[in-house]
mmCIF file with all atom_site columns, C-alpha atoms in Angstrom:
data_model
loop_
_atom_site.group_PDB
_atom_site.id
_atom_site.type_symbol
_atom_site.label_atom_id
_atom_site.label_alt_id
_atom_site.label_comp_id
_atom_site.label_asym_id
_atom_site.label_entity_id
_atom_site.label_seq_id
_atom_site.pdbx_PDB_ins_code
_atom_site.Cartn_x
_atom_site.Cartn_y
_atom_site.Cartn_z
_atom_site.occupancy
_atom_site.B_iso_or_equiv
_atom_site.pdbx_formal_charge
_atom_site.auth_seq_id
_atom_site.auth_comp_id
_atom_site.auth_asym_id
_atom_site.auth_atom_id
_atom_site.pdbx_PDB_model_num
ATOM 1   C CA . MET A 1 1   ? 156.805 -110.432 -175.319 1.00 0.00 ? 1   MET A CA 1
ATOM 2   C CA . PRO A 1 2   ? 154.044 -108.882 -177.434 1.00 0.00 ? 2   PRO A CA 1
ATOM 3   C CA . SER A 1 3   ? 151.007 -107.653 -175.507 1.00 0.00 ? 3   SER A CA 1
ATOM 4   C CA . ASP A 1 4   ? 147.290 -107.479 -176.235 1.00 0.00 ? 4   ASP A CA 1
ATOM 5   C CA . ARG A 1 5   ? 144.889 -105.003 -174.682 1.00 0.00 ? 5   ARG A CA 1
ATOM 6   C CA . VAL A 1 6   ? 142.081 -106.561 -172.645 1.00 0.00 ? 6   VAL A CA 1
ATOM 7   C CA . THR A 1 7   ? 139.201 -104.723 -171.045 1.00 0.00 ? 7   THR A CA 1
ATOM 8   C CA . VAL A 1 8   ? 137.678 -106.155 -167.868 1.00 0.00 ? 8   VAL A CA 1
ATOM 9   C CA . THR A 1 9   ? 134.961 -104.864 -165.593 1.00 0.00 ? 9   THR A CA 1
ATOM 10  C CA . LEU A 1 10  ? 135.540 -105.216 -161.859 1.00 0.00 ? 10  LEU A CA 1
ATOM 11  C CA . PRO A 1 11  ? 133.600 -104.074 -158.812 1.00 0.00 ? 11  PRO A CA 1
ATOM 12  C CA . ARG A 1 12  ? 134.794 -100.675 -157.562 1.00 0.00 ? 12  ARG A CA 1
ATOM 13  C CA . GLU A 1 13  ? 135.838 -102.159 -154.183 1.00 0.00 ? 13  GLU A CA 1
ATOM 14  C CA . VAL A 1 14  ? 138.125 -104.622 -155.949 1.00 0.00 ? 14  VAL A CA 1
ATOM 15  C CA . VAL A 1 15  ? 139.725 -101.860 -158.034 1.00 0.00 ? 15  VAL A CA 1
ATOM 16  C CA . LEU A 1 16  ? 140.284 -99.693  -154.951 1.00 0.00 ? 16  LEU A CA 1
ATOM 17  C CA . ALA A 1 17  ? 141.848 -102.598 -153.057 1.00 0.00 ? 17  ALA A CA 1
ATOM 18  C CA . MET A 1 18  ? 144.018 -103.421 -156.076 1.00 0.00 ? 18  MET A CA 1
ATOM 19  C CA . ASP A 1 19  ? 145.191 -99.788  -156.333 1.00 0.00 ? 19  ASP A CA 1
ATOM 20  C CA . ARG A 1 20  ? 146.209 -99.837  -152.649 1.00 0.00 ? 20  ARG A CA 1
ATOM 21  C CA . GLU A 1 21  ? 148.383 -102.894 -153.287 1.00 0.00 ? 21  GLU A CA 1
ATOM 22  C CA . GLU A 1 22  ? 149.928 -102.056 -156.664 1.00 0.00 ? 22  GLU A CA 1
ATOM 23  C CA . PRO A 1 23  ? 149.905 -98.768  -158.542 1.00 0.00 ? 23  PRO A CA 1
ATOM 24  C CA . ASN A 1 24  ? 150.391 -100.584 -161.857 1.00 0.00 ? 24  ASN A CA 1
ATOM 25  C CA . ARG A 1 25  ? 147.040 -102.271 -162.515 1.00 0.00 ? 25  ARG A CA 1
ATOM 26  C CA . SER A 1 26  ? 148.291 -104.152 -165.553 1.00 0.00 ? 26  SER A CA 1
ATOM 27  C CA . ARG A 1 27  ? 151.147 -105.691 -163.565 1.00 0.00 ? 27  ARG A CA 1
ATOM 28  C CA . PHE A 1 28  ? 148.762 -106.669 -160.771 1.00 0.00 ? 28  PHE A CA 1
ATOM 29  C CA . VAL A 1 29  ? 146.272 -108.286 -163.157 1.00 0.00 ? 29  VAL A CA 1
ATOM 30  C CA . LEU A 1 30  ? 149.070 -110.060 -165.068 1.00 0.00 ? 30  LEU A CA 1
ATOM 31  C CA . ARG A 1 31  ? 150.433 -111.563 -161.839 1.00 0.00 ? 31  ARG A CA 1
ATOM 32  C CA . ALA A 1 32  ? 146.962 -112.615 -160.689 1.00 0.00 ? 32  ALA A CA 1
ATOM 33  C CA . VAL A 1 33  ? 146.058 -114.204 -164.019 1.00 0.00 ? 33  VAL A CA 1
ATOM 34  C CA . THR A 1 34  ? 149.427 -115.957 -164.296 1.00 0.00 ? 34  THR A CA 1
ATOM 35  C CA . ARG A 1 35  ? 149.059 -117.323 -160.763 1.00 0.00 ? 35  ARG A CA 1
ATOM 36  C CA . GLU A 1 36  ? 145.550 -118.596 -161.566 1.00 0.00 ? 36  GLU A CA 1
ATOM 37  C CA . LEU A 1 37  ? 146.707 -120.236 -164.812 1.00 0.00 ? 37  LEU A CA 1
ATOM 38  C CA . ASP A 1 38  ? 149.525 -121.973 -162.917 1.00 0.00 ? 38  ASP A CA 1
ATOM 39  C CA . ARG A 1 39  ? 147.064 -123.138 -160.247 1.00 0.00 ? 39  ARG A CA 1
ATOM 40  C CA . ARG A 1 40  ? 144.723 -124.574 -162.878 1.00 0.00 ? 40  ARG A CA 1
ATOM 41  C CA . GLN A 1 41  ? 147.597 -126.373 -164.593 1.00 0.00 ? 41  GLN A CA 1
ATOM 42  C CA . ILE A 1 42  ? 148.584 -127.941 -161.266 1.00 0.00 ? 42  ILE A CA 1
ATOM 43  C CA . ASP A 1 43  ? 144.952 -128.942 -160.673 1.00 0.00 ? 43  ASP A CA 1
ATOM 44  C CA . ARG A 1 44  ? 144.848 -130.669 -164.072 1.00 0.00 ? 44  ARG A CA 1
ATOM 45  C CA . LEU A 1 45  ? 148.112 -132.490 -163.332 1.00 0.00 ? 45  LEU A CA 1
ATOM 46  C CA . GLU A 1 46  ? 146.832 -133.649 -159.937 1.00 0.00 ? 46  GLU A CA 1
ATOM 47  C CA . GLN A 1 47  ? 143.593 -134.832 -161.559 1.00 0.00 ? 47  GLN A CA 1
ATOM 48  C CA . SER A 1 48  ? 145.609 -136.713 -164.170 1.00 0.00 ? 48  SER A CA 1
ATOM 49  C CA . LEU A 1 49  ? 147.685 -138.382 -161.458 1.00 0.00 ? 49  LEU A CA 1
ATOM 50  C CA . ARG A 1 50  ? 144.525 -139.409 -159.574 1.00 0.00 ? 50  ARG A CA 1
ATOM 51  C CA . ASN A 1 51  ? 142.937 -140.751 -162.776 1.00 0.00 ? 51  ASN A CA 1
ATOM 52  C CA . PRO A 1 52  ? 145.753 -142.049 -164.993 1.00 0.00 ? 52  PRO A CA 1
ATOM 53  C CA . HIS A 1 53  ? 145.116 -142.948 -168.604 1.00 0.00 ? 53  HIS A CA 1
ATOM 54  C CA . PRO A 1 54  ? 144.462 -146.715 -168.934 1.00 0.00 ? 54  PRO A CA 1
ATOM 55  C CA . GLU A 1 55  ? 147.458 -147.156 -171.253 1.00 0.00 ? 55  GLU A CA 1
ATOM 56  C CA . THR A 1 56  ? 149.829 -145.885 -168.551 1.00 0.00 ? 56  THR A CA 1
ATOM 57  C CA . LEU A 1 57  ? 148.616 -148.195 -165.779 1.00 0.00 ? 57  LEU A CA 1
ATOM 58  C CA . GLY A 1 58  ? 150.913 -150.978 -166.980 1.00 0.00 ? 58  GLY A CA 1
ATOM 59  C CA . LEU A 1 59  ? 153.940 -148.718 -166.678 1.00 0.00 ? 59  LEU A CA 1
ATOM 60  C CA . ASN A 1 60  ? 153.135 -148.025 -163.055 1.00 0.00 ? 60  ASN A CA 1
ATOM 61  C CA . GLU A 1 61  ? 152.729 -151.704 -162.275 1.00 0.00 ? 61  GLU A CA 1
ATOM 62  C CA . SER A 1 62  ? 155.968 -152.740 -163.972 1.00 0.00 ? 62  SER A CA 1
ATOM 63  C CA . GLY A 1 63  ? 157.946 -150.495 -161.647 1.00 0.00 ? 63  GLY A CA 1
ATOM 64  C CA . PHE A 1 64  ? 161.311 -148.811 -161.778 1.00 0.00 ? 64  PHE A CA 1
ATOM 65  C CA . ALA A 1 65  ? 163.375 -152.015 -161.649 1.00 0.00 ? 65  ALA A CA 1
ATOM 66  C CA . SER A 1 66  ? 161.748 -153.346 -164.792 1.00 0.00 ? 66  SER A CA 1
ATOM 67  C CA . TRP A 1 67  ? 162.272 -150.028 -166.568 1.00 0.00 ? 67  TRP A CA 1
ATOM 68  C CA . ALA A 1 68  ? 165.909 -149.798 -165.477 1.00 0.00 ? 68  ALA A CA 1
ATOM 69  C CA . ALA A 1 69  ? 166.561 -153.374 -166.630 1.00 0.00 ? 69  ALA A CA 1
ATOM 70  C CA . GLY A 1 70  ? 165.673 -152.297 -170.167 1.00 0.00 ? 70  GLY A CA 1
ATOM 71  C CA . LEU A 1 71  ? 168.355 -149.594 -170.294 1.00 0.00 ? 71  LEU A CA 1
ATOM 72  C CA . ALA A 1 72  ? 171.550 -150.059 -172.230 1.00 0.00 ? 72  ALA A CA 1
ATOM 73  C CA . ASP A 1 73  ? 174.468 -151.502 -170.245 1.00 0.00 ? 73  ASP A CA 1
ATOM 74  C CA . ASP A 1 74  ? 176.972 -148.815 -171.250 1.00 0.00 ? 74  ASP A CA 1
ATOM 75  C CA . VAL A 1 75  ? 175.615 -145.324 -170.715 1.00 0.00 ? 75  VAL A CA 1
ATOM 76  C CA . SER A 1 76  ? 178.945 -143.657 -169.987 1.00 0.00 ? 76  SER A CA 1
ATOM 77  C CA . ASP A 1 77  ? 178.679 -141.550 -173.151 1.00 0.00 ? 77  ASP A CA 1
ATOM 78  C CA . LEU A 1 78  ? 175.407 -140.003 -171.932 1.00 0.00 ? 78  LEU A CA 1
ATOM 79  C CA . VAL A 1 79  ? 176.899 -138.161 -168.957 1.00 0.00 ? 79  VAL A CA 1
ATOM 80  C CA . ALA A 1 80  ? 179.984 -135.957 -168.736 1.00 0.00 ? 80  ALA A CA 1
ATOM 81  C CA . PRO A 1 81  ? 180.632 -135.741 -164.966 1.00 0.00 ? 81  PRO A CA 1
ATOM 82  C CA . GLY A 1 82  ? 183.138 -132.883 -165.231 1.00 0.00 ? 82  GLY A CA 1
ATOM 83  C CA . ALA A 1 83  ? 181.016 -130.749 -167.567 1.00 0.00 ? 83  ALA A CA 1
ATOM 84  C CA . GLY A 1 84  ? 178.599 -129.342 -164.993 1.00 0.00 ? 84  GLY A CA 1
ATOM 85  C CA . GLU A 1 85  ? 178.878 -126.416 -162.614 1.00 0.00 ? 85  GLU A CA 1
ATOM 86  C CA . PRO A 1 86  ? 178.290 -126.867 -158.870 1.00 0.00 ? 86  PRO A CA 1
ATOM 87  C CA . VAL A 1 87  ? 175.194 -125.016 -157.665 1.00 0.00 ? 87  VAL A CA 1
ATOM 88  C CA . ARG A 1 88  ? 173.449 -124.383 -154.365 1.00 0.00 ? 88  ARG A CA 1
ATOM 89  C CA . TRP A 1 89  ? 169.982 -123.158 -153.419 1.00 0.00 ? 89  TRP A CA 1
ATOM 90  C CA . SER A 1 90  ? 169.622 -119.621 -152.108 1.00 0.00 ? 90  SER A CA 1
ATOM 91  C CA . ALA A 1 91  ? 166.227 -118.764 -150.602 1.00 0.00 ? 91  ALA A CA 1
ATOM 92  C CA . ASP A 1 92  ? 166.361 -115.198 -151.911 1.00 0.00 ? 92  ASP A CA 1
ATOM 93  C CA . ARG A 1 93  ? 167.985 -115.831 -155.325 1.00 0.00 ? 93  ARG A CA 1
ATOM 94  C CA . GLY A 1 94  ? 167.116 -119.428 -156.285 1.00 0.00 ? 94  GLY A CA 1
ATOM 95  C CA . TRP A 1 95  ? 169.827 -121.683 -157.776 1.00 0.00 ? 95  TRP A CA 1
ATOM 96  C CA . VAL A 1 96  ? 173.209 -119.950 -157.816 1.00 0.00 ? 96  VAL A CA 1
ATOM 97  C CA . GLY A 1 97  ? 176.783 -121.014 -158.458 1.00 0.00 ? 97  GLY A CA 1
ATOM 98  C CA . ALA A 1 98  ? 178.274 -122.800 -155.447 1.00 0.00 ? 98  ALA A CA 1
ATOM 99  C CA . LYS A 1 99  ? 181.041 -120.188 -155.243 1.00 0.00 ? 99  LYS A CA 1
ATOM 100 C CA . SER A 1 100 ? 178.559 -117.254 -155.032 1.00 0.00 ? 100 SER A CA 1
#
């Protein structure tokens, strides 16, 4: 991924605390900024869910049953049951093959 140089000014105490935690300042700042961007995106999503757009209110009221009734009767060509690979969740590695 291409990088851009950014200059920021921080209080000395913050820089000293950052240096105690991570010798690579750029990595530390990247992680902090990425975490903050993710948090803000989640905040916007939660706000959107609390205040849905008026055009989507009808979808919510119609419910799942109404939506499912509009699906095609034969959807067997949309799923290939034998094509997937079994997986399991590993707390330290995330999703891994079931045989791992």
